mmCIF file of C-alpha atoms and ligand atoms in Angstrom:
data_model
loop_
_atom_site.group_PDB
_atom_site.id
_atom_site.type_symbol
_atom_site.label_atom_id
_atom_site.label_comp_id
_atom_site.label_asym_id
_atom_site.label_seq_id
_atom_site.Cartn_x
_atom_site.Cartn_y
_atom_site.Cartn_z
ATOM 1 C CA MET A 249 57.648 196.522 198.185
ATOM 2 C CA GLU A 250 58.812 193.806 200.986
ATOM 3 C CA THR A 251 58.709 190.216 200.093
ATOM 4 C CA ILE A 252 55.560 188.808 200.571
ATOM 5 C CA LYS A 253 55.119 185.030 201.138
ATOM 6 C CA LEU A 254 52.678 182.880 200.531
ATOM 7 C CA VAL A 255 51.752 179.101 201.628
ATOM 8 C CA TYR A 256 49.535 176.927 200.132
ATOM 9 C CA PRO A 257 48.814 173.284 201.313
ATOM 10 C CA VAL A 258 48.332 170.908 198.567
ATOM 11 C CA GLU A 259 46.304 167.728 199.516
ATOM 12 C CA GLY A 260 46.819 164.301 197.901
ATOM 13 C CA GLY A 261 44.501 162.078 196.232
ATOM 14 C CA ASP A 262 41.871 164.585 195.042
ATOM 15 C CA LEU A 263 42.298 165.003 191.347
ATOM 16 C CA ILE A 264 38.819 166.818 190.978
ATOM 17 C CA GLU A 265 39.578 169.593 193.413
ATOM 18 C CA ALA A 266 43.359 169.905 192.158
ATOM 19 C CA GLY A 267 44.276 173.329 191.179
ATOM 20 C CA GLU A 268 43.035 175.045 193.816
ATOM 21 C CA ALA A 269 46.389 176.306 195.106
ATOM 22 C CA SER A 270 47.229 178.022 191.601
ATOM 23 C CA SER A 271 43.985 179.470 191.462
ATOM 24 C CA GLN A 272 44.215 181.148 194.875
ATOM 25 C CA MET A 273 47.999 182.322 194.032
ATOM 26 C CA LYS A 274 46.547 183.539 190.497
ATOM 27 C CA LEU A 275 43.883 185.657 192.505
ATOM 28 C CA THR A 276 46.631 187.098 195.009
ATOM 29 C CA LEU A 277 48.912 188.125 192.103
ATOM 30 C CA LYS A 278 46.063 189.739 190.429
ATOM 31 C CA LYS A 279 45.513 191.801 193.416
ATOM 32 C CA LEU A 280 49.157 192.738 193.638
ATOM 33 C CA GLY A 281 48.955 194.333 190.108
ATOM 34 C CA LEU A 282 51.527 191.940 188.543
ATOM 35 C CA PRO A 283 51.891 191.968 184.662
ATOM 36 C CA GLN A 284 49.455 189.859 183.214
ATOM 37 C CA ASP A 285 52.150 187.626 181.500
ATOM 38 C CA VAL A 286 54.123 186.911 184.833
ATOM 39 C CA ILE A 287 50.787 185.927 186.391
ATOM 40 C CA ARG A 288 50.029 183.640 183.420
ATOM 41 C CA ARG A 289 53.446 181.974 183.591
ATOM 42 C CA ALA A 290 53.387 181.976 187.268
ATOM 43 C CA SER A 291 49.816 180.211 187.200
ATOM 44 C CA ILE A 292 50.960 177.522 184.644
ATOM 45 C CA CYS A 293 53.977 176.513 186.671
ATOM 46 C CA MET A 294 52.164 176.319 189.989
ATOM 47 C CA TYR A 295 49.353 174.486 188.521
ATOM 48 C CA GLU A 296 51.899 171.682 186.925
ATOM 49 C CA GLY A 297 53.715 171.636 190.111
ATOM 50 C CA GLU A 298 50.674 171.331 192.261
ATOM 51 C CA ILE A 299 49.052 168.494 189.798
ATOM 52 C CA ASN A 300 52.276 166.536 190.082
ATOM 53 C CA MET A 301 52.373 166.588 193.961
ATOM 54 C CA VAL A 302 48.603 165.175 193.819
ATOM 55 C CA ILE A 303 49.210 162.557 191.118
ATOM 56 C CA HIS A 304 52.561 161.376 191.974
ATOM 57 C CA ALA A 305 53.636 162.467 195.691
ATOM 58 C CA ASP A 306 50.253 162.306 197.690
ATOM 59 C CA GLY A 307 50.259 166.163 198.189
ATOM 60 C CA GLY A 308 52.886 168.510 199.547
ATOM 61 C CA GLU A 309 53.201 172.096 200.126
ATOM 62 C CA ALA A 310 53.774 175.074 197.834
ATOM 63 C CA THR A 311 55.268 178.330 198.908
ATOM 64 C CA VAL A 312 55.487 181.317 197.027
ATOM 65 C CA GLU A 313 57.739 184.379 197.602
ATOM 66 C CA VAL A 314 56.655 187.559 195.766
ATOM 67 C CA ASP A 315 59.596 190.444 195.394
ATOM 68 C CA MET A 316 59.802 193.530 193.263
ATOM 69 C CA ASP A 317 61.798 191.724 190.649
ATOM 70 C CA GLN A 318 60.880 187.984 190.819
ATOM 71 C CA ILE A 319 58.423 185.190 191.978
ATOM 72 C CA VAL A 320 59.958 182.280 193.428
ATOM 73 C CA ILE A 321 57.705 179.013 193.966
ATOM 74 C CA ARG A 322 58.817 176.264 195.864
ATOM 75 C CA MET A 323 56.905 172.962 195.664
ATOM 76 C CA THR A 324 57.919 170.384 198.325
ATOM 77 C CA ASP A 325 56.528 166.734 198.972
ATOM 78 C CA HIS A 326 57.413 163.771 200.700
ATOM 79 C CA GLY A 327 56.689 161.311 197.888
ATOM 80 C CA PRO A 328 58.586 158.669 196.293
ATOM 81 C CA GLY A 329 61.028 160.996 194.635
ATOM 82 C CA ILE A 330 62.186 160.940 190.903
ATOM 83 C CA PRO A 331 64.757 158.081 190.067
ATOM 84 C CA ASP A 332 65.800 159.895 186.799
ATOM 85 C CA VAL A 333 65.136 163.714 186.526
ATOM 86 C CA GLU A 334 66.720 163.866 183.272
ATOM 87 C CA GLN A 335 63.930 161.410 181.870
ATOM 88 C CA ALA A 336 61.439 163.010 183.899
ATOM 89 C CA MET A 337 62.284 166.388 182.129
ATOM 90 C CA LYS A 338 61.696 164.988 178.718
ATOM 91 C CA GLU A 339 58.334 165.728 176.832
ATOM 92 C CA GLY A 340 56.015 162.581 176.895
ATOM 93 C CA PHE A 341 57.786 160.888 179.395
ATOM 94 C CA SER A 342 55.216 159.899 182.458
ATOM 95 C CA THR A 343 54.488 157.368 185.161
ATOM 96 C CA ALA A 344 51.001 158.250 185.706
ATOM 97 C CA GLY A 345 48.307 155.338 186.309
ATOM 98 C CA PRO A 346 44.936 154.827 184.745
ATOM 99 C CA ALA A 347 43.010 156.980 186.957
ATOM 100 C CA ALA A 348 44.970 160.117 186.307
ATOM 101 C CA ARG A 349 44.893 159.285 182.592
ATOM 102 C CA GLU A 350 41.149 159.105 182.499
ATOM 103 C CA LEU A 351 41.143 162.690 183.853
ATOM 104 C CA GLY A 352 43.365 163.746 180.944
ATOM 105 C CA PHE A 353 46.476 163.941 182.931
ATOM 106 C CA GLY A 354 49.732 162.053 182.167
ATOM 107 C CA ALA A 355 50.700 163.602 178.709
ATOM 108 C CA GLY A 356 54.451 164.162 180.237
ATOM 109 C CA MET A 357 54.195 167.891 179.509
ATOM 110 C CA GLY A 358 54.066 169.295 183.183
ATOM 111 C CA LEU A 359 57.880 169.708 184.003
ATOM 112 C CA PRO A 360 58.664 170.578 180.470
ATOM 113 C CA ASN A 361 55.946 173.311 180.601
ATOM 114 C CA MET A 362 57.328 174.425 183.923
ATOM 115 C CA LYS A 363 60.848 174.625 182.123
ATOM 116 C CA ARG A 364 59.362 176.467 179.201
ATOM 117 C CA TYR A 365 57.511 179.025 181.080
ATOM 118 C CA SER A 366 59.996 180.069 183.990
ATOM 119 C CA ASP A 367 63.351 181.403 184.001
ATOM 120 C CA GLU A 368 64.791 178.927 186.234
ATOM 121 C CA LEU A 369 63.662 175.483 187.118
ATOM 122 C CA HIS A 370 65.482 173.438 190.054
ATOM 123 C CA VAL A 371 64.666 169.841 190.694
ATOM 124 C CA GLU A 372 65.955 168.476 194.069
ATOM 125 C CA THR A 373 64.776 164.637 194.669
ATOM 126 C CA GLN A 374 65.824 161.892 196.902
ATOM 127 C CA LEU A 375 64.357 158.403 196.370
ATOM 128 C CA GLY A 376 62.129 157.361 199.105
ATOM 129 C CA LYS A 377 62.149 161.143 200.750
ATOM 130 C CA GLY A 378 60.521 163.467 198.635
ATOM 131 C CA THR A 379 60.901 166.210 195.751
ATOM 132 C CA THR A 380 61.320 169.994 195.700
ATOM 133 C CA VAL A 381 60.755 171.700 192.514
ATOM 134 C CA THR A 382 61.520 175.268 192.494
ATOM 135 C CA VAL A 383 60.790 177.874 189.597
ATOM 136 C CA ARG A 384 61.845 181.498 189.330
ATOM 137 C CA ILE A 385 59.973 183.964 187.294
ATOM 138 C CA ARG A 386 61.569 187.109 186.559
ATOM 139 C CA ILE A 387 59.255 190.330 186.815
ATOM 140 C CA PRO A 388 60.445 192.816 183.918
ATOM 141 C CA GLN A 389 60.860 196.106 185.402
HETATM 142 N N1 ATP B 1106 56.371 165.349 192.494
HETATM 143 C C1 ATP B 1106 56.768 164.504 192.195
HETATM 144 N N2 ATP B 1106 57.030 163.400 192.874
HETATM 145 C C2 ATP B 1106 57.537 162.203 191.960
HETATM 146 N N3 ATP B 1106 57.411 162.095 190.811
HETATM 147 C C3 ATP B 1106 57.238 163.107 190.075
HETATM 148 C C4 ATP B 1106 56.949 164.302 190.477
HETATM 149 N N4 ATP B 1106 56.701 165.177 189.627
HETATM 150 C C5 ATP B 1106 57.124 164.697 188.172
HETATM 151 N N5 ATP B 1106 57.247 163.418 188.456
HETATM 152 C C6 ATP B 1106 57.578 162.152 187.745
HETATM 153 O O1 ATP B 1106 58.234 162.989 186.418
HETATM 154 C C7 ATP B 1106 57.304 162.569 185.394
HETATM 155 C C8 ATP B 1106 56.950 163.516 184.320
HETATM 156 O O2 ATP B 1106 56.124 164.754 184.836
HETATM 157 P P1 ATP B 1106 55.594 165.639 184.167
HETATM 158 O O3 ATP B 1106 54.614 166.603 185.056
HETATM 159 O O4 ATP B 1106 56.213 166.185 182.996
HETATM 160 O O5 ATP B 1106 54.382 164.669 183.437
HETATM 161 P P2 ATP B 1106 53.143 163.797 183.905
HETATM 162 O O6 ATP B 1106 52.708 164.494 185.344
HETATM 163 O O7 ATP B 1106 53.262 162.602 184.106
HETATM 164 O O8 ATP B 1106 51.882 164.394 182.978
HETATM 165 P P3 ATP B 1106 51.260 165.442 182.793
HETATM 166 O O9 ATP B 1106 52.108 166.585 183.595
HETATM 167 O O10 ATP B 1106 51.261 165.875 181.300
HETATM 168 O O11 ATP B 1106 49.659 165.437 183.111
HETATM 169 C C9 ATP B 1106 55.836 161.866 185.792
HETATM 170 O O12 ATP B 1106 55.264 160.937 184.990
HETATM 171 C C10 ATP B 1106 56.549 161.289 187.155
HETATM 172 O O13 ATP B 1106 57.289 159.847 186.939
HETATM 173 MG MG1 MG B 1107 52.525 166.450 185.596
#
């Protein structure tokens, strides 16, 4: 199978519509016939990253590369960046504001869950410039 590359723009500000990119990706992965557990893990990671871009960075873009043996999801934004990545990775740490919390976000579980459900997670961030979160999910052969 050749590498398949999918690109999803993620609009900022709209928490009601948020989650659209991960739903679209999930449908495509299903059509490709990937294992259910791989699809579930990829969808969780994509959903959390997508919501983070909406809440914390006013949107961004997700690219998904699907190979025979792995899915790599890269979520890039031009938001404020993360001052302390180690702190941001801790369960329960959140800077989400009242509007996000009212909709049930802000438990501080997104990044920890992305780590848990992926095989590899990288956060590259620059203050005032933006953040790229990359997750890799291996496809068992
Ligand atoms: N793309 C991003 N840009 C800037 N800051 C971010 C980004 N993603 C995460 N963060 C920071 O890391 C913190 C932890 O993120 P995490 O996803 O774990 O929790 P949350 O988004 O606050 O809450 P939850 O995901 O449980 O709804 C956020 O509160 C925010 O301060
Ligand atoms: Mg989050």
